[in-house]
PDB file of C-alpha atoms in Angstrom:
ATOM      1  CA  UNK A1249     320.606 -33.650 102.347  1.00 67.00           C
ATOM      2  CA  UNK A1250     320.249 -29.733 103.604  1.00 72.00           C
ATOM      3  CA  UNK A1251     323.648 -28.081 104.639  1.00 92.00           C
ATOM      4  CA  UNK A1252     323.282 -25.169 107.167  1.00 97.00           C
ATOM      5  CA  UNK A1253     324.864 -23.390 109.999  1.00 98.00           C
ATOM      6  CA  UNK A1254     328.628 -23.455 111.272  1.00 98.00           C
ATOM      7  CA  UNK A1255     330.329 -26.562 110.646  1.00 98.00           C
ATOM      8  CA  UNK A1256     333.241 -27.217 112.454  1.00 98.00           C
ATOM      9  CA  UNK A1257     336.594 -28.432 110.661  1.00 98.00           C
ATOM     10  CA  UNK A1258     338.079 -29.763 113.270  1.00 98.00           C
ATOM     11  CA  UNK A1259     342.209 -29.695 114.102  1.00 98.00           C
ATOM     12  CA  UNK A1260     344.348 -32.995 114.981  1.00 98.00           C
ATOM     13  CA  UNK A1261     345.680 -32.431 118.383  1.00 98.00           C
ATOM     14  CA  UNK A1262     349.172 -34.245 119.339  1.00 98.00           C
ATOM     15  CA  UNK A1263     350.003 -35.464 122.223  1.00 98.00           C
ATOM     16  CA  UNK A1264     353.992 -35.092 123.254  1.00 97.00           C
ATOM     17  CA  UNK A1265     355.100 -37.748 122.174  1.00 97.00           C
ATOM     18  CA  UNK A1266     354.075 -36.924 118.442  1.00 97.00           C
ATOM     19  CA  UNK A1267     350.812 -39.124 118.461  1.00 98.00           C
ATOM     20  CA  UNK A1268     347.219 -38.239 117.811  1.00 98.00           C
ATOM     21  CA  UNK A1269     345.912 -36.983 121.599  1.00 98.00           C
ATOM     22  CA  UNK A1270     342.587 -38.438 120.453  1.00 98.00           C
ATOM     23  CA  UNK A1271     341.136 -37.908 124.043  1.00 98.00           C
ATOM     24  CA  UNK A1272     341.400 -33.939 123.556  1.00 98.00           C
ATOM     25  CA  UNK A1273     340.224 -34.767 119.993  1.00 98.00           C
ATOM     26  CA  UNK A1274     337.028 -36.266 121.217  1.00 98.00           C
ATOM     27  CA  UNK A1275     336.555 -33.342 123.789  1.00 98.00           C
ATOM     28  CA  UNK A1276     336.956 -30.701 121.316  1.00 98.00           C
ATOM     29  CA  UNK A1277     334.216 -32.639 119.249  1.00 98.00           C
ATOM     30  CA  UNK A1278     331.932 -32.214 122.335  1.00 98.00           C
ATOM     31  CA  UNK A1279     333.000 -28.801 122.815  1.00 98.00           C
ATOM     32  CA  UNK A1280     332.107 -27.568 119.557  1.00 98.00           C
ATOM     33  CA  UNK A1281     328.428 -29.192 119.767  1.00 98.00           C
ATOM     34  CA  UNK A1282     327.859 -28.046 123.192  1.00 98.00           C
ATOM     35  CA  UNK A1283     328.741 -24.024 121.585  1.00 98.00           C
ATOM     36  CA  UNK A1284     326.054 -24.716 118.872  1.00 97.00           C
ATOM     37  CA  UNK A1285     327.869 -26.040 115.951  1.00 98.00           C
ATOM     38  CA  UNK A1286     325.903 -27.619 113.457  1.00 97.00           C
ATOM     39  CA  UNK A1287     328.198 -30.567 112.623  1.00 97.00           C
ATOM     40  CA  UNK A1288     331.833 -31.516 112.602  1.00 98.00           C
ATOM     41  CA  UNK A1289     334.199 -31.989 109.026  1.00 98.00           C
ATOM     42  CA  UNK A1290     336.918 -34.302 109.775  1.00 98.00           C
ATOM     43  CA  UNK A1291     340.222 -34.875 107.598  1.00 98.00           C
ATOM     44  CA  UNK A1292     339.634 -31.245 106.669  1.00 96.00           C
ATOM     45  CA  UNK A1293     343.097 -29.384 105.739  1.00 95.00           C
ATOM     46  CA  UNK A1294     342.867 -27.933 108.845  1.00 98.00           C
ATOM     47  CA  UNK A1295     342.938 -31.568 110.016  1.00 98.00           C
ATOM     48  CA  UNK A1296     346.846 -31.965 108.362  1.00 98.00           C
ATOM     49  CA  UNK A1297     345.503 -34.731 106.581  1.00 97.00           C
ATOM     50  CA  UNK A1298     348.103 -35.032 104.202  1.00 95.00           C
ATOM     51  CA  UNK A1299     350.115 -35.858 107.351  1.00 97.00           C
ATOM     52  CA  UNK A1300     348.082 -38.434 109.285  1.00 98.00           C
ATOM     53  CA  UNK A1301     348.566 -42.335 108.359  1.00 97.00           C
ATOM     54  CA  UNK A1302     345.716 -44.226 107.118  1.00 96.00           C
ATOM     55  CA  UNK A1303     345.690 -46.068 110.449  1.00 98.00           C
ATOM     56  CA  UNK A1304     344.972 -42.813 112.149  1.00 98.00           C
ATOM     57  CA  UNK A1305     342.728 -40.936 109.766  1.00 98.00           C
ATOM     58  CA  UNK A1306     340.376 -44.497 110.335  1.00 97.00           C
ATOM     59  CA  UNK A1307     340.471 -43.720 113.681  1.00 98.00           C
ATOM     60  CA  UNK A1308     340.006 -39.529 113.135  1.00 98.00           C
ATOM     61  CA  UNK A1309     337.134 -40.697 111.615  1.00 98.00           C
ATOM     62  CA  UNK A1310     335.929 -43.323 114.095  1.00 98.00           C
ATOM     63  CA  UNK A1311     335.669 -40.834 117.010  1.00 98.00           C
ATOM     64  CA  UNK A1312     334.270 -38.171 114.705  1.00 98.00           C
ATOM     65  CA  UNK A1313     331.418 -40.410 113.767  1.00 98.00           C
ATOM     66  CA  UNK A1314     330.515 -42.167 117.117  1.00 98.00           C
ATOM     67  CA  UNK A1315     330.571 -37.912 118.626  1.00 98.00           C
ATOM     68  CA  UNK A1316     327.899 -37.119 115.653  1.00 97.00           C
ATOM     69  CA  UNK A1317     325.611 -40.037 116.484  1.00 97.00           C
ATOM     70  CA  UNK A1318     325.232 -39.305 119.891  1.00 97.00           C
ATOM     71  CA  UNK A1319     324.741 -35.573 119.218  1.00 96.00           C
ATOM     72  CA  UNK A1320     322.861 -35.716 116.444  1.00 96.00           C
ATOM     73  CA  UNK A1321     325.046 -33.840 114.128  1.00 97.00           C
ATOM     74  CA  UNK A1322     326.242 -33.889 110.883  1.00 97.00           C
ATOM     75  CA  UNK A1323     329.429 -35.407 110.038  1.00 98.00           C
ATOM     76  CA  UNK A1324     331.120 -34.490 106.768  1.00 98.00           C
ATOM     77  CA  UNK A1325     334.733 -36.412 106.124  1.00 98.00           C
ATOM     78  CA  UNK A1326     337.302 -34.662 103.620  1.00 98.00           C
ATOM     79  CA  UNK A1327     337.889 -37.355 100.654  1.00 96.00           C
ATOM     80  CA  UNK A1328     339.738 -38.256  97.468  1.00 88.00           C
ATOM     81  CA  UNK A1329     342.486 -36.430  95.133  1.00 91.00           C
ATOM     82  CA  UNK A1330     342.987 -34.891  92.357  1.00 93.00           C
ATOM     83  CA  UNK A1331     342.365 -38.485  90.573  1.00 96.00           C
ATOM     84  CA  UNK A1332     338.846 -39.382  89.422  1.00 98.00           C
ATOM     85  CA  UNK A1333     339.121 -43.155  90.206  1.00 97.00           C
ATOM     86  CA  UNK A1334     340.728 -43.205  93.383  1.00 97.00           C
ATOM     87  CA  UNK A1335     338.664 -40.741  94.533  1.00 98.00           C
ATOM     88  CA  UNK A1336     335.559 -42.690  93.674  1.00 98.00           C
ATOM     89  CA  UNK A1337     337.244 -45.364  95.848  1.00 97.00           C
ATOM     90  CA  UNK A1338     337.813 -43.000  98.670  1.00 97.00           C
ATOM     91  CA  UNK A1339     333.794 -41.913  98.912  1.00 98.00           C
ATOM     92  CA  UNK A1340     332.967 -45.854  98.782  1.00 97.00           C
ATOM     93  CA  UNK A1341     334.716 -46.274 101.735  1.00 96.00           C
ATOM     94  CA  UNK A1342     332.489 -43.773 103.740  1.00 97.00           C
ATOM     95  CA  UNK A1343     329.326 -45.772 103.160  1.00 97.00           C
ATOM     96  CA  UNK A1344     328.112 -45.764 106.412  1.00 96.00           C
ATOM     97  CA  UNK A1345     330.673 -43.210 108.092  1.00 96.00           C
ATOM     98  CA  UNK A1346     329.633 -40.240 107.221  1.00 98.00           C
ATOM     99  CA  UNK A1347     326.409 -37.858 106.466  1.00 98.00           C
ATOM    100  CA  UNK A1348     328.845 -36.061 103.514  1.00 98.00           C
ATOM    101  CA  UNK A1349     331.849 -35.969 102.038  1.00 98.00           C
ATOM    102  CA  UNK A1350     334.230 -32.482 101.198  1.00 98.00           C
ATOM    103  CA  UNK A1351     335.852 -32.913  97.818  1.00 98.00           C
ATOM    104  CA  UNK A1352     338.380 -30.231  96.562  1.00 97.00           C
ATOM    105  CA  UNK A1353     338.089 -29.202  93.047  1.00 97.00           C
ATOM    106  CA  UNK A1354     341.359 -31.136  91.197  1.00 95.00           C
ATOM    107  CA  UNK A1355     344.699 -29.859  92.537  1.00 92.00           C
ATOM    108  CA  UNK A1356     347.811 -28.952  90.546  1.00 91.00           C
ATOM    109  CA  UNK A1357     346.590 -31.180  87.454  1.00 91.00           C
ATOM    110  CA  UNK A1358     343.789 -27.740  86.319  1.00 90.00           C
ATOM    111  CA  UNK A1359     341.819 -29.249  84.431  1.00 94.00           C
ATOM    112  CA  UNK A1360     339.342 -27.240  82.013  1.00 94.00           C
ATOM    113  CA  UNK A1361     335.902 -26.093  84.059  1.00 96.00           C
ATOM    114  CA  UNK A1362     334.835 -29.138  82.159  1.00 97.00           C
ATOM    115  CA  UNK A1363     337.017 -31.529  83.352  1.00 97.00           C
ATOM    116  CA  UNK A1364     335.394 -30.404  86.918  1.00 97.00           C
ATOM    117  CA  UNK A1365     332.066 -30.804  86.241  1.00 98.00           C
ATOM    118  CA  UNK A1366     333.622 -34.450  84.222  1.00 98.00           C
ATOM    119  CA  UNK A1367     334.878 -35.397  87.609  1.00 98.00           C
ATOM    120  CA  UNK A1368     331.947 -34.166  90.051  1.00 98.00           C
ATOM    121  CA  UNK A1369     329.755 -35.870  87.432  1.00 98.00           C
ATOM    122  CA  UNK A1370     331.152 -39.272  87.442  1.00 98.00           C
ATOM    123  CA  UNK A1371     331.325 -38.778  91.396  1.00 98.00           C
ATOM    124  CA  UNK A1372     328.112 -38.650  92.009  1.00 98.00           C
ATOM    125  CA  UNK A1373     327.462 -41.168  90.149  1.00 98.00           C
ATOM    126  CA  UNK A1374     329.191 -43.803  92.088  1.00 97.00           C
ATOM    127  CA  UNK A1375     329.779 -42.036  95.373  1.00 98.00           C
ATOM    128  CA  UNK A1376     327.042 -43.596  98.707  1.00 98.00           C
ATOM    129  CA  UNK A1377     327.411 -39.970 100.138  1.00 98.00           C
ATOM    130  CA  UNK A1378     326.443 -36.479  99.421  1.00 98.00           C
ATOM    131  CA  UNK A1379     329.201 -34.064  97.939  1.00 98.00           C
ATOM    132  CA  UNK A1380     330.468 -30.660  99.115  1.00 98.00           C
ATOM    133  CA  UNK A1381     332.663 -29.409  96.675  1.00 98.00           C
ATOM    134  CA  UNK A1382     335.493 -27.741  98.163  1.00 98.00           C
ATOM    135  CA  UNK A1383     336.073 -24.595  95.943  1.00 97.00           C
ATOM    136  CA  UNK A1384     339.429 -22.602  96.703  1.00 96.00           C
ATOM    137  CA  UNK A1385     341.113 -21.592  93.491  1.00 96.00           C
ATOM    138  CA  UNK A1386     344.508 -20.404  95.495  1.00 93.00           C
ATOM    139  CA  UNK A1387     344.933 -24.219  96.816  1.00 92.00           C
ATOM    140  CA  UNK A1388     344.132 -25.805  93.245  1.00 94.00           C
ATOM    141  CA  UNK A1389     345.299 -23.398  91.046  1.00 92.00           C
ATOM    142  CA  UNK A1390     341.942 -24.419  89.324  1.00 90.00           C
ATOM    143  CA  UNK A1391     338.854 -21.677  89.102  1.00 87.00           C
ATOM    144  CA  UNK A1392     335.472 -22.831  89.150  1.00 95.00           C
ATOM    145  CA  UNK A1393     332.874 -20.033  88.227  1.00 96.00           C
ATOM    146  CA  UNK A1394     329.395 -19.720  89.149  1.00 97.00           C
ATOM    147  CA  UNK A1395     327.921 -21.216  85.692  1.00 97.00           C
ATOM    148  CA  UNK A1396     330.175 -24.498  86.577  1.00 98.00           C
ATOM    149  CA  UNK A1397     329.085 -24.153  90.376  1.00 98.00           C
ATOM    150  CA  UNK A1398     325.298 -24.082  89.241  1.00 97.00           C
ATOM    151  CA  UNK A1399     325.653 -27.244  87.223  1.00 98.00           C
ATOM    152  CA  UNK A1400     327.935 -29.127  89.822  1.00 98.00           C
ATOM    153  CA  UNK A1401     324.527 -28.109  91.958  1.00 97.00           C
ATOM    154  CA  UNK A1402     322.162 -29.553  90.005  1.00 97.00           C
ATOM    155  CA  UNK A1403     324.204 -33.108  89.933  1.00 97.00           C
ATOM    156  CA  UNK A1404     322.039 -35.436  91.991  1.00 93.00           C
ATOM    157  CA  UNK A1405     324.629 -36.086  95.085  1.00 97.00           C
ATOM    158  CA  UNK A1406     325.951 -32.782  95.402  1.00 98.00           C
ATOM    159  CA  UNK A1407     324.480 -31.135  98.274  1.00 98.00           C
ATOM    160  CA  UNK A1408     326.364 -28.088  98.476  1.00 98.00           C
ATOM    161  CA  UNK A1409     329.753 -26.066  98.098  1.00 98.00           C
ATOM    162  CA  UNK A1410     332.329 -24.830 100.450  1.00 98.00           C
ATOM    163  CA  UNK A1411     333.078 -21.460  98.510  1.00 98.00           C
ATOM    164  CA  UNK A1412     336.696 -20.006  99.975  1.00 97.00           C
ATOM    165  CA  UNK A1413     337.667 -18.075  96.690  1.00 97.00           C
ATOM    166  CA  UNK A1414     339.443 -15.299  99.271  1.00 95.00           C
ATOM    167  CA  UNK A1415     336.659 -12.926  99.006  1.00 95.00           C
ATOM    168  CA  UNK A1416     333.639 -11.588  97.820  1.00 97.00           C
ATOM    169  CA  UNK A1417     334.155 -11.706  94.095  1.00 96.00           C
ATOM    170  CA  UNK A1418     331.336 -10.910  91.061  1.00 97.00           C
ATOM    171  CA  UNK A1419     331.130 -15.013  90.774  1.00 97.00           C
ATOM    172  CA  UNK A1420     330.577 -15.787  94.505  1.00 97.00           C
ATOM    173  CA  UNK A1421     327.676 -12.894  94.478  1.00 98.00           C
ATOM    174  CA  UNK A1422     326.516 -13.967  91.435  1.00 97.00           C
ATOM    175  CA  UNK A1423     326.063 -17.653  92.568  1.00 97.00           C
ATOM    176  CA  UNK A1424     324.524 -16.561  95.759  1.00 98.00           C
ATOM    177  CA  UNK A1425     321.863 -14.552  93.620  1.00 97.00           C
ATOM    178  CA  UNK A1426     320.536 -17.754  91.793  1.00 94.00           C
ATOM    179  CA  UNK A1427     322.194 -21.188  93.522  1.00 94.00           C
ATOM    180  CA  UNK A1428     320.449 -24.562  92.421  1.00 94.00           C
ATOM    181  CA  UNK A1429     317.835 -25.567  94.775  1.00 92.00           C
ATOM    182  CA  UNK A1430     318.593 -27.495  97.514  1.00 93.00           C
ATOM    183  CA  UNK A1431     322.187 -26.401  96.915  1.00 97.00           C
ATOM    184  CA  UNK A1432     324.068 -24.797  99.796  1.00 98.00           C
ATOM    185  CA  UNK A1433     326.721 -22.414  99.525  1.00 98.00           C
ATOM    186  CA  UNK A1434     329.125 -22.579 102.813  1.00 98.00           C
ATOM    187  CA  UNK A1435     331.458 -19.655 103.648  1.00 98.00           C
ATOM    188  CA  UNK A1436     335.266 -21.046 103.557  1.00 98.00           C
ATOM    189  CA  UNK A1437     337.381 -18.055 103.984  1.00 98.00           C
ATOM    190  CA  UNK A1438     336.643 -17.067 107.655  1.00 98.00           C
ATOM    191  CA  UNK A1439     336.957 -13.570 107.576  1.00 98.00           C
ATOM    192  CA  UNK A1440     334.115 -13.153 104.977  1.00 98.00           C
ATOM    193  CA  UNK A1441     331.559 -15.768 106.779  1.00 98.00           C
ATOM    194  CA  UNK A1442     329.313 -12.169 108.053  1.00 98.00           C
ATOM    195  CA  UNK A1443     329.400 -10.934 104.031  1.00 98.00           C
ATOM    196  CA  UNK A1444     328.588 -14.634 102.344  1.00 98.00           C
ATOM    197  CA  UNK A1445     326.179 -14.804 104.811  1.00 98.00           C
ATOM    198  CA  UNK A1446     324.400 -11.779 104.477  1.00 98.00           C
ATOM    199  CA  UNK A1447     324.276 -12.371 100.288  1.00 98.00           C
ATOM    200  CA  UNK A1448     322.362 -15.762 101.361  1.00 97.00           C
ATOM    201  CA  UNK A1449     325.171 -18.304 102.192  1.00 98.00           C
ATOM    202  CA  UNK A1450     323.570 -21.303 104.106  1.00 98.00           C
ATOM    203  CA  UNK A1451     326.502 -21.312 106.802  1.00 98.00           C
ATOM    204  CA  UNK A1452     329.954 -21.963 107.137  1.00 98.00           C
ATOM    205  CA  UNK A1453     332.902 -24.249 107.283  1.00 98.00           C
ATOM    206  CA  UNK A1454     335.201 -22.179 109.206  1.00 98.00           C
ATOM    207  CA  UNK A1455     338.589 -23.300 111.549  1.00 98.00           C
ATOM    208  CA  UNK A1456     338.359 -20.533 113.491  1.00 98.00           C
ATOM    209  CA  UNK A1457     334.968 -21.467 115.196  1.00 98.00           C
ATOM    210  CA  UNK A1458     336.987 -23.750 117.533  1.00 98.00           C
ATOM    211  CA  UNK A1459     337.083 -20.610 119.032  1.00 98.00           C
ATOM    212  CA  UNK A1460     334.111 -18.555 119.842  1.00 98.00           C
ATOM    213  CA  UNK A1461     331.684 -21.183 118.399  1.00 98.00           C
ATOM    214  CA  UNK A1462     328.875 -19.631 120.117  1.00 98.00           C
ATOM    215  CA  UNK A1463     329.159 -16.011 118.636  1.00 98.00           C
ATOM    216  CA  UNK A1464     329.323 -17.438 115.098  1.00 98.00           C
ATOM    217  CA  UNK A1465     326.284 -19.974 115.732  1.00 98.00           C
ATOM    218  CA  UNK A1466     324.823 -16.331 117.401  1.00 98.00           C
ATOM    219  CA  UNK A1467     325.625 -14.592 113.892  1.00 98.00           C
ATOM    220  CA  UNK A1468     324.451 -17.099 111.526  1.00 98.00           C
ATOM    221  CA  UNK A1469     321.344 -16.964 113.478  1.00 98.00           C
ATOM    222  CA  UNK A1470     320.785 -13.238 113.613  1.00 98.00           C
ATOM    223  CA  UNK A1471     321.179 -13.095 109.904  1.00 98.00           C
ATOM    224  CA  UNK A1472     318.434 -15.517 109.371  1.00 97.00           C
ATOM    225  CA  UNK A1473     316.147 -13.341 111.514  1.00 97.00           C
ATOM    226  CA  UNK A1474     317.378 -10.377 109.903  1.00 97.00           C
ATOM    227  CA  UNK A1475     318.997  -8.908 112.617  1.00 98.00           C
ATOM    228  CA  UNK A1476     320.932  -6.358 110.659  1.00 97.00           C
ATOM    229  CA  UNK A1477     322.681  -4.257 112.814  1.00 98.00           C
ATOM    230  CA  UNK A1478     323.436  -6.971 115.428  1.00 98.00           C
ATOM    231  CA  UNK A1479     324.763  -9.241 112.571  1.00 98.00           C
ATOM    232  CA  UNK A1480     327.041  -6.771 111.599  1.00 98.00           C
ATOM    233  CA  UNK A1481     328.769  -5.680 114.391  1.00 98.00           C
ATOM    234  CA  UNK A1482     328.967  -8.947 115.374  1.00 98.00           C
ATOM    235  CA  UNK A1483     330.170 -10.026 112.007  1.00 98.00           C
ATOM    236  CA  UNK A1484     333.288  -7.209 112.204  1.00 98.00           C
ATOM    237  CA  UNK A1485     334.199  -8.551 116.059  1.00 98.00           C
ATOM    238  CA  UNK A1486     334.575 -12.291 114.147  1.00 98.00           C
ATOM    239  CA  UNK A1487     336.008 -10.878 111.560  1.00 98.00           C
ATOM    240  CA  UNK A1488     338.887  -9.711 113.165  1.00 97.00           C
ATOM    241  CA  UNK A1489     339.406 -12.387 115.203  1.00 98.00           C
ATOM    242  CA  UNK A1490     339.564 -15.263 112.145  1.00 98.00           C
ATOM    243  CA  UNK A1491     341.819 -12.846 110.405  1.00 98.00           C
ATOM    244  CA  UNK A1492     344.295 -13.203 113.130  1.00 98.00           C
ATOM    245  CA  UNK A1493     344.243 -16.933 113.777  1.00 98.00           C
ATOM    246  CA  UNK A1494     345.250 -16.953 109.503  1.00 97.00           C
ATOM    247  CA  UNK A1495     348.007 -14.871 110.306  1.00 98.00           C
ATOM    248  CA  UNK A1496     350.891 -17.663 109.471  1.00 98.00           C
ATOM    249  CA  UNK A1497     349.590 -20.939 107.961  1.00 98.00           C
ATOM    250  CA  UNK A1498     346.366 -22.850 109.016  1.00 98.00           C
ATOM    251  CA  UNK A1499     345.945 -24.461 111.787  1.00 98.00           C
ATOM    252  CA  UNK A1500     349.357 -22.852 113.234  1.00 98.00           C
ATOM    253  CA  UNK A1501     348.083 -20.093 115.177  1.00 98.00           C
ATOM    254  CA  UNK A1502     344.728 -21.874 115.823  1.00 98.00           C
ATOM    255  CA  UNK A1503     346.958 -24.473 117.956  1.00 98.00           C
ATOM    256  CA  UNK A1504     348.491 -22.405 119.408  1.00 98.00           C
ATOM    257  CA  UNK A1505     345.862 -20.273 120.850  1.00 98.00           C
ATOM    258  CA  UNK A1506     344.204 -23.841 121.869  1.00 98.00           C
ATOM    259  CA  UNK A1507     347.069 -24.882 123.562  1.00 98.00           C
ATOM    260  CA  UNK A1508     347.051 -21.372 125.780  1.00 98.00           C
ATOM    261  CA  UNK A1509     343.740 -21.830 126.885  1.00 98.00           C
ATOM    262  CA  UNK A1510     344.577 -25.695 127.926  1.00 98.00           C
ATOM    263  CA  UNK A1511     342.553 -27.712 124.896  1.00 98.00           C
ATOM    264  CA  UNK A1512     345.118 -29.006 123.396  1.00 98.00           C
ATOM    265  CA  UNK A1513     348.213 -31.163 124.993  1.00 98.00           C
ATOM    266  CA  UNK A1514     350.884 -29.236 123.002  1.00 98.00           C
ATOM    267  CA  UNK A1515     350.783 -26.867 119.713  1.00 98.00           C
ATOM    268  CA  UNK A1516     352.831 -29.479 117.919  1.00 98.00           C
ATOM    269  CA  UNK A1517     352.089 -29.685 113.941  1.00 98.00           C
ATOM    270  CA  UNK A1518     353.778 -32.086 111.748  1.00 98.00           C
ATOM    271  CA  UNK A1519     356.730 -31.039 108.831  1.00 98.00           C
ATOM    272  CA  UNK A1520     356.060 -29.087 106.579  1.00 97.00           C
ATOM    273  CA  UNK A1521     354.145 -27.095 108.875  1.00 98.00           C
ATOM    274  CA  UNK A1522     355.960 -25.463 111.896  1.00 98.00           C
ATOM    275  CA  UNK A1523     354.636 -23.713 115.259  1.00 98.00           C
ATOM    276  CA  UNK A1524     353.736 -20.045 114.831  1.00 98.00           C
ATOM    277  CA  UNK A1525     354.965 -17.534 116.266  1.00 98.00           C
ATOM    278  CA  UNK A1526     354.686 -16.328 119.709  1.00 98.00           C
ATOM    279  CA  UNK A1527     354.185 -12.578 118.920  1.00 98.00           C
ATOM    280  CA  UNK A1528     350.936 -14.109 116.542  1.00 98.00           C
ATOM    281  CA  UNK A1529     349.803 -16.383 118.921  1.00 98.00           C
ATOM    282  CA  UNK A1530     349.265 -13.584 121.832  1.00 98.00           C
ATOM    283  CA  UNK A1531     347.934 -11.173 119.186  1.00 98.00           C
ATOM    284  CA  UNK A1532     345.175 -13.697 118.026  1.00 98.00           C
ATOM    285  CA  UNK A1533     344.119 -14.448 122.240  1.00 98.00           C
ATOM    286  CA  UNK A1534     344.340 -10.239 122.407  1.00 97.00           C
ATOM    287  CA  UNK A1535     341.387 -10.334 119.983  1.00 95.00           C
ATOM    288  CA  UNK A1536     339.533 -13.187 122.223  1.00 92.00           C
TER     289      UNK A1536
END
C-alpha cells in the first residue's frame, strides 16, 4: 500500500465517569476527515493504549474501522511489543480491521540494529497487514539508522516508517535522499512535519492535527506543488503551535485544549499521566 498525507493519531476521550466517551470518539473521527486528513491511527500512544483494557481497545478499534469505511480512509491500528511472537499474534488479529499496522522498534530490551531488522523480518512474514515502523529512539532507547531503515523498506509488508527521531538529524536526511521505493517516510515529531516534508517525507502522523487539521492537510499540499514560500510560513505558524501542545506529556495539553473548545467531555487521562497545567493549556489555545 502507498502512505501519504496527515494521518491522524487519534486521542481516547473519557467521559466523567472514567469510561471511554466513544460518542465524542466517533465525532472526532469525523471531524478529522471532514478537515482533510488522510486516515486515522488508532491505539497510537497518543491513544494511552497502555491504559485501555482489551475490551475497550476492541471497541477503539471497532468505531475507528466502521468511520474509515464509510469515508474512505485509511485506518492504521498501533500493534504488538517489544516481543517477536506476541507481536506476530497481535498483527493476526487485525486481518480484516485495518489497512496497516504501527509497530515501534523493540522497547527497553535494545536489541542490536540486527535484531530490528530480525524482528521486522519475521513480521512481515507472518503479519495479513502492511507495517509502519514506528521509529523514536528516545521511547525505545533503541536507534535505527538509515542503512537499517532502507532494508526494513525493502521487506515485502513494510509500507513505510513513522520517523520521530526529535529532529532533523544526518540519518533522517540521509534516508529521505534515497528511501526504498514504495517506502514512505511519515513525519512523527510534530514540530518538524514542514522540514521532513520539504526533504521529501510522504506526510505525517502527527497528534497535534486534531487541531488545525486543515492548515496541515493545506501544508502538505503546498509542498507537493512546490509552494515554497507559502509552505514555509505556514510550516513556522504549525510549528509553533505543535510545540506548545508537547509542552508537558502527550496527549495532556492536547486534551486539554479539546476540552476548551467543547470536543471532548472532560480532559481526564488515566495514571501515570496527569492533567496539564492550566497556564500550558491557555498558552497552547493563545497560539490557535
Amino acid at each position: 500500500m502507498t502512505l501519504s498525507g496527515i494521518h491522524v493519531p487519534l486521542i481516547t476521550p473519557f467521559a466523567e465517569d472514567g469510561e471511554i466517551a466513544f460518542e465524542s470518539l466517533e465525532d472526532l473521527a469525523h471531524a478529522v476527515l471532514d478537515d482533510g486528513a488522510s486516515g486515522l491511527v488508532a491505539l497510537g500512544t497518543t491513544a494511552e493504549v497502555a491504559t485501555l483494557a482489551e475490551e475497550e481497545r476492541r471497541a477503539v478499534i471497532e468505531i475507528c474501522g466502521r468511520v474509515c469505511r464509510e469515508r474512505g480512509a485509511t485506518l492504521t491500528v498501533g500493534a504488538g511489543s517489544a516481543d517477536t511472537r506476541s507481536t506476530a499474534e497481535a498483527l493476526r488479529a487485525l486481518k480484516g480491521e485495518a489497512d496497516a499496522a504501527l509497530v515501534t522498534v523493540p522497547a527497553f530490551v535494545r536489541p542490536s540494529e540486527a535484531g530490528v531488522l530480525a524482528h521486522f523480518t519475521a513480521l512481515s512474514e507472518q503479519t495479513p497487514v502492511p507495517l509502519v515502523v514506528y521509529n523514536i529512539p528516545y521511547r525505545t532507547g533503541q536507534s535505527v539508522g538509515a542503512a537499517t531503515l532502507r532494508r526494513l523498506g525493502e521487506l515485502p509488508m513494510v509500507a513505510g516508517v513513522k520517523h520521530a527521531v526529535g529532529g532533523v538529524d544526518l540519518d533522517t536526511v540521509a534516508l529521505l535522499a534515497d528511501p526504498p521505493a514504495d517506502f514512505a517516510v511519515l513525519a512523527g515529531d510534530d514540530p518538524f512535519l514542514s522540514a521532513l516534508l520539504a526533504l521529501g517525507a510522504a506526510g505525517g502522523i502527527l497528534a497535534s492535527a486534531h487541531l488545525r487539521t486543515g492548515e496541515f492537510a493545506e501544508l502538505f499540499q503546498a509542498w507537493r506543488a512546490g509552494e515554497v514560500e507559502h509552505a514555509r510560513a505556514l510550516g513556522h505558524r504549525l510549528s509553533l503551535m505543535s510545540a506548545a501542545m508537547f509542552a508537558e506529556p502527550n496527549p495532556t495539553v492536547l486534551k486539554g485544549v479539546l476540552h476548551a473548545q467543547g470536543r471532548i467531555p472532560t480532559a481526564a487521562v488515566r495514571l501515570p499521566l496527569v492533567p496539564a497545567s492550566q497556564a500550558s493549556i491557555e498558552a497552547a489555545l493563545r497560539t490557535l
